[in-house]
Short mmCIF file of C-alpha atoms in Angstrom, two decimals:
data_model
loop_
_atom_site.label_atom_id
_atom_site.label_comp_id
_atom_site.label_asym_id
_atom_site.label_seq_id
_atom_site.Cartn_x
_atom_site.Cartn_y
_atom_site.Cartn_z
CA MET A 121 36.89 -60.78 25.77
CA ASN A 122 37.79 -58.68 28.85
CA TYR A 123 39.73 -56.02 27.43
CA ALA A 124 37.41 -55.39 25.33
CA PHE A 125 33.90 -55.70 27.84
CA GLU A 126 36.23 -52.71 29.90
CA TYR A 127 36.03 -50.82 26.13
CA LEU A 128 32.78 -50.85 25.63
CA ASN A 129 32.35 -49.26 29.41
CA GLU A 130 34.67 -46.58 28.86
CA ILE A 131 32.88 -46.09 25.18
CA LEU A 132 29.55 -45.93 25.94
CA THR A 133 27.01 -43.84 28.52
CA ALA A 134 25.82 -45.44 31.12
CA GLU A 135 22.90 -44.55 29.60
CA ASP A 136 23.52 -46.69 26.52
CA ILE A 137 24.91 -49.21 28.72
CA GLU A 138 21.23 -49.62 30.39
CA THR A 139 19.68 -50.00 27.19
CA PHE A 140 22.32 -52.26 25.90
CA LYS A 141 21.83 -54.15 28.77
CA ASN A 142 17.82 -54.53 28.45
CA ILE A 143 17.55 -55.32 24.52
CA LYS A 144 15.50 -58.94 24.14
CA GLU A 145 16.50 -61.58 21.97
CA ASN A 146 13.21 -59.61 19.29
CA ASP A 147 13.73 -56.78 20.10
CA THR A 148 14.32 -54.07 17.33
CA THR A 149 13.53 -51.44 18.79
CA PRO A 150 17.80 -50.92 19.86
CA ASN A 151 18.36 -51.77 16.41
CA ASN A 152 20.62 -48.02 15.45
CA LEU A 153 22.58 -48.35 18.78
CA HIS A 154 23.53 -52.11 18.64
CA PHE A 155 24.31 -51.19 14.68
CA GLY A 156 26.02 -47.85 15.68
CA ILE A 157 28.33 -49.60 18.43
CA GLY A 158 28.86 -52.99 15.94
CA LEU A 159 29.96 -50.55 13.02
CA HIS A 160 32.35 -48.14 16.07
CA LEU A 161 33.70 -51.85 16.95
CA ARG A 162 35.12 -52.82 13.92
CA ASN A 163 36.08 -49.54 12.80
CA ASN A 164 38.95 -48.54 15.76
CA LEU A 165 39.24 -51.87 18.48
CA LEU A 166 39.32 -54.54 15.54
CA ARG A 167 41.68 -52.58 13.12
CA HIS A 168 43.07 -49.20 14.30
CA HIS A 169 44.22 -49.43 18.56
CA SER A 170 46.90 -51.94 20.12
CA LYS A 171 44.96 -54.73 21.16
CA SER A 172 44.35 -55.71 17.45
CA ASP A 173 46.43 -58.15 16.47
CA SER A 174 45.22 -59.81 19.50
CA ILE A 175 41.71 -59.72 19.60
CA VAL A 176 41.99 -60.30 15.75
CA ALA A 177 43.82 -63.21 16.32
CA TYR A 178 41.71 -64.99 19.06
CA PHE A 179 39.00 -65.29 17.15
CA ASN A 180 40.23 -66.13 14.50
CA SER A 181 41.57 -69.06 16.15
CA LEU A 182 38.37 -69.75 16.33
CA GLY A 183 37.33 -69.67 12.66
CA ILE A 184 36.40 -66.47 12.72
CA THR A 185 37.82 -64.25 9.86
CA HIS A 186 34.56 -61.46 9.04
CA TYR A 187 35.10 -58.08 11.57
CA ASP A 188 31.53 -57.66 11.38
CA TYR A 189 30.76 -61.65 12.66
CA MET A 190 33.77 -60.55 15.69
CA SER A 191 31.81 -56.79 16.19
CA GLY A 192 29.32 -59.36 16.17
CA LEU A 193 30.63 -62.09 19.01
CA ILE A 194 31.59 -59.25 21.39
CA LEU A 195 28.53 -57.46 21.63
CA TYR A 196 26.51 -60.79 22.59
CA SER A 197 28.70 -61.29 24.76
CA TYR A 198 28.86 -58.29 26.11
CA HIS A 199 25.09 -58.70 27.05
CA GLN A 200 25.53 -61.39 28.88
CA HIS A 201 28.50 -60.23 30.87
CA LEU A 202 26.24 -57.04 31.50
CA ASN A 203 22.92 -59.51 32.90
CA GLY A 204 25.62 -61.52 35.16
CA GLU A 205 25.18 -64.81 33.18
CA LYS A 206 28.11 -66.75 32.03
CA VAL A 207 30.14 -65.81 29.10
CA TYR A 208 29.48 -68.69 25.96
CA ILE A 209 30.19 -67.93 22.46
CA GLN A 210 31.08 -71.29 21.12
CA ASP A 211 27.37 -72.36 19.55
CA LYS A 212 27.40 -68.83 18.26
CA VAL A 213 30.65 -69.33 16.19
CA ASN A 214 29.38 -73.33 15.08
CA GLU A 215 27.02 -71.49 13.76
CA ILE A 216 28.62 -68.55 11.68
CA ILE A 217 30.92 -71.37 10.72
CA GLU A 218 28.31 -73.96 9.89
CA SER A 219 26.46 -70.27 7.81
CA GLU A 220 29.76 -69.61 6.15
CA LYS A 221 31.09 -73.59 4.62
CA PRO A 222 28.89 -72.06 1.15
CA TYR A 223 31.40 -69.44 0.82
CA VAL A 224 34.05 -71.49 2.24
CA GLU A 225 34.32 -73.47 -0.09
CA CYS A 226 32.89 -71.44 -2.66
CA ALA A 227 36.44 -68.77 -2.21
CA LYS A 228 38.87 -71.96 -2.48
CA GLU A 229 37.01 -73.39 -5.75
CA GLN A 230 37.49 -69.49 -7.07
CA LYS A 231 40.59 -69.49 -6.16
CA ILE A 232 41.72 -71.71 -8.28
CA ILE A 233 39.21 -70.96 -11.31
CA GLY A 234 40.37 -67.25 -11.29
CA TYR A 235 44.54 -68.25 -11.83
CA GLU A 236 43.10 -71.08 -14.78
CA LYS A 237 41.47 -68.27 -15.94
CA TYR A 238 44.77 -66.15 -15.25
CA LYS A 239 46.65 -68.19 -17.41
CA LYS A 240 44.24 -68.87 -19.91
CA TYR A 241 43.38 -65.26 -21.84
CA GLN A 242 46.56 -62.93 -22.22
CA ILE A 243 47.41 -59.47 -23.78
CA ASN A 244 45.88 -59.10 -27.40
CA ASP A 245 43.46 -61.55 -26.84
CA THR A 246 39.71 -60.78 -27.44
CA ILE A 247 37.45 -61.38 -25.15
CA ASN A 248 33.74 -61.22 -24.71
CA ILE A 249 32.28 -60.61 -21.08
CA LYS A 250 28.55 -60.40 -20.08
CA MET A 251 27.39 -58.60 -17.19
CA PRO A 252 24.09 -58.82 -15.39
CA VAL A 253 22.56 -54.99 -14.94
CA SER A 254 20.60 -54.00 -12.52
CA GLU A 255 17.53 -51.61 -12.19
CA TYR A 256 19.71 -48.80 -12.77
CA ASN A 257 21.07 -49.18 -16.08
CA SER A 258 24.59 -50.20 -14.28
CA VAL A 259 26.18 -53.60 -14.22
CA PHE A 260 26.78 -55.41 -10.97
CA ASP A 261 28.45 -58.30 -9.48
CA ARG A 262 27.37 -61.12 -7.48
CA ASN A 263 29.86 -63.07 -5.47
CA CYS A 264 29.82 -66.45 -3.39
CA PRO A 265 28.11 -68.61 -2.59
CA ASN A 266 25.70 -66.71 -5.54
CA LEU A 267 27.80 -66.71 -9.02
CA ASP A 268 24.78 -68.50 -11.03
CA TRP A 269 22.47 -66.50 -13.29
CA ASP A 270 21.00 -66.45 -16.68
CA PHE A 271 21.62 -63.64 -19.49
CA ARG A 272 19.17 -61.71 -20.60
CA LYS A 273 20.08 -60.58 -24.27
CA SER A 274 17.63 -57.38 -24.00
CA PHE A 275 18.06 -55.95 -20.72
CA ASP A 276 21.66 -57.86 -19.49
CA LEU A 277 25.21 -56.17 -21.28
CA SER A 278 27.29 -57.63 -23.03
CA VAL A 279 30.94 -56.69 -24.36
CA ASN A 280 33.52 -57.95 -27.08
CA GLY A 281 37.52 -56.19 -25.74
CA ILE A 282 41.16 -56.73 -26.35
CA VAL A 283 43.05 -57.55 -23.22
CA THR A 284 45.53 -54.32 -22.64
CA ASN A 285 46.74 -55.94 -19.47
CA LYS A 286 46.18 -58.50 -16.88
CA TYR A 287 47.32 -58.59 -13.02
CA TYR A 288 47.81 -61.60 -10.37
CA SER A 289 48.48 -61.54 -6.25
CA ASN A 290 50.83 -63.58 -5.26
CA ASP A 291 48.76 -64.08 -2.51
CA SER A 292 45.22 -65.46 -4.76
CA LEU A 293 43.07 -62.66 -3.54
CA PHE A 294 42.39 -61.57 -6.59
CA ALA A 295 43.20 -61.16 -10.37
CA ASN A 296 42.40 -58.50 -13.31
CA LEU A 297 41.53 -58.09 -16.92
CA LYS A 298 42.16 -54.96 -18.34
CA VAL A 299 40.11 -54.38 -21.30
CA LYS A 300 39.12 -52.51 -23.73
CA ILE A 301 36.06 -52.32 -24.63
CA LEU A 302 35.68 -52.51 -28.74
CA THR A 303 31.76 -53.34 -28.82
CA LYS A 304 28.75 -53.17 -26.17
CA ASN A 305 25.25 -54.23 -26.75
CA HIS A 306 23.35 -51.34 -24.96
CA PRO A 307 25.60 -48.51 -25.37
CA LYS A 308 24.19 -46.11 -22.37
CA THR A 309 24.53 -49.11 -20.11
CA GLU A 310 26.49 -48.15 -17.30
CA ILE A 311 29.59 -50.70 -15.66
CA MET A 312 29.45 -50.57 -11.42
CA MET A 313 27.96 -47.22 -11.76
CA GLN A 314 30.58 -45.70 -14.17
CA GLU A 315 29.47 -44.17 -17.45
CA VAL A 316 31.66 -46.72 -20.16
CA ASN A 317 32.28 -46.34 -23.58
CA VAL A 318 33.79 -48.09 -26.61
CA GLY A 319 37.00 -47.57 -26.33
CA ASP A 320 37.46 -47.36 -22.81
CA GLU A 321 39.23 -49.71 -20.67
CA PHE A 322 37.53 -51.44 -17.34
CA GLU A 323 38.79 -54.35 -14.75
CA VAL A 324 37.43 -57.93 -15.49
CA PRO A 325 37.33 -59.43 -12.08
CA LEU A 326 38.43 -63.03 -12.40
CA ILE A 327 38.10 -64.94 -9.16
CA ASP A 328 34.57 -64.46 -7.13
CA SER A 329 32.71 -62.88 -9.92
CA ALA A 330 29.31 -63.98 -11.87
CA TRP A 331 30.93 -62.16 -15.36
CA LYS A 332 31.18 -64.68 -17.80
CA ILE A 333 33.78 -64.59 -20.06
CA LYS A 334 35.59 -66.49 -23.36
CA THR A 335 37.28 -65.53 -26.10
CA THR A 336 35.25 -64.68 -29.33
CA SER A 337 36.98 -67.50 -30.94
CA ASN A 338 34.99 -70.14 -28.60
CA ASN A 339 31.49 -70.70 -27.54
CA GLY A 340 32.46 -71.33 -24.12
CA TYR A 341 32.16 -69.10 -21.31
CA ASN A 342 33.75 -69.70 -18.04
#
């Protein structure tokens, strides 16, 4: 944290430091400043700096793995530091870990489910994929822990296709099918903001995805 404070002292102007020091808990006026500093920390100090590995390792040891949370905790403690307060972040760390439990549990389950799907679907299988569609007439996806949704026949997209390839990472971070489209119930609906037509191929994620998949020979989606 001391190194992070030194880094912030170097990159911020005296005026910005004074503004940041005087931010109150419910003060929304300097949000652009707060957001800008956080983005800079994530892209520079936490990712592309000689101290990045040790700083990230420190947060990982606390159970914090997301860069957004890391930068937020740095700024929270920096505010304490500027105001002469004792730097203490454990309460915030506990809040983050508690709030992330549903995501962490879902993510663990999804890795197992994704691997089972990867084993189940084979190249040349004919499958059906049902996908939610946004108000922009494009398929989108939901992520952990909010994967439940109900298919709306008149609005959401249903695609029949044939599996042309499949990919799985050894670290279980992703498992995907590549699918060639045979039919679309709504021909003009885009997939992830891309025009995709009958005969085209697209990627179907098997981990941390709300898309519903089944072989066309059975009635059960997973």
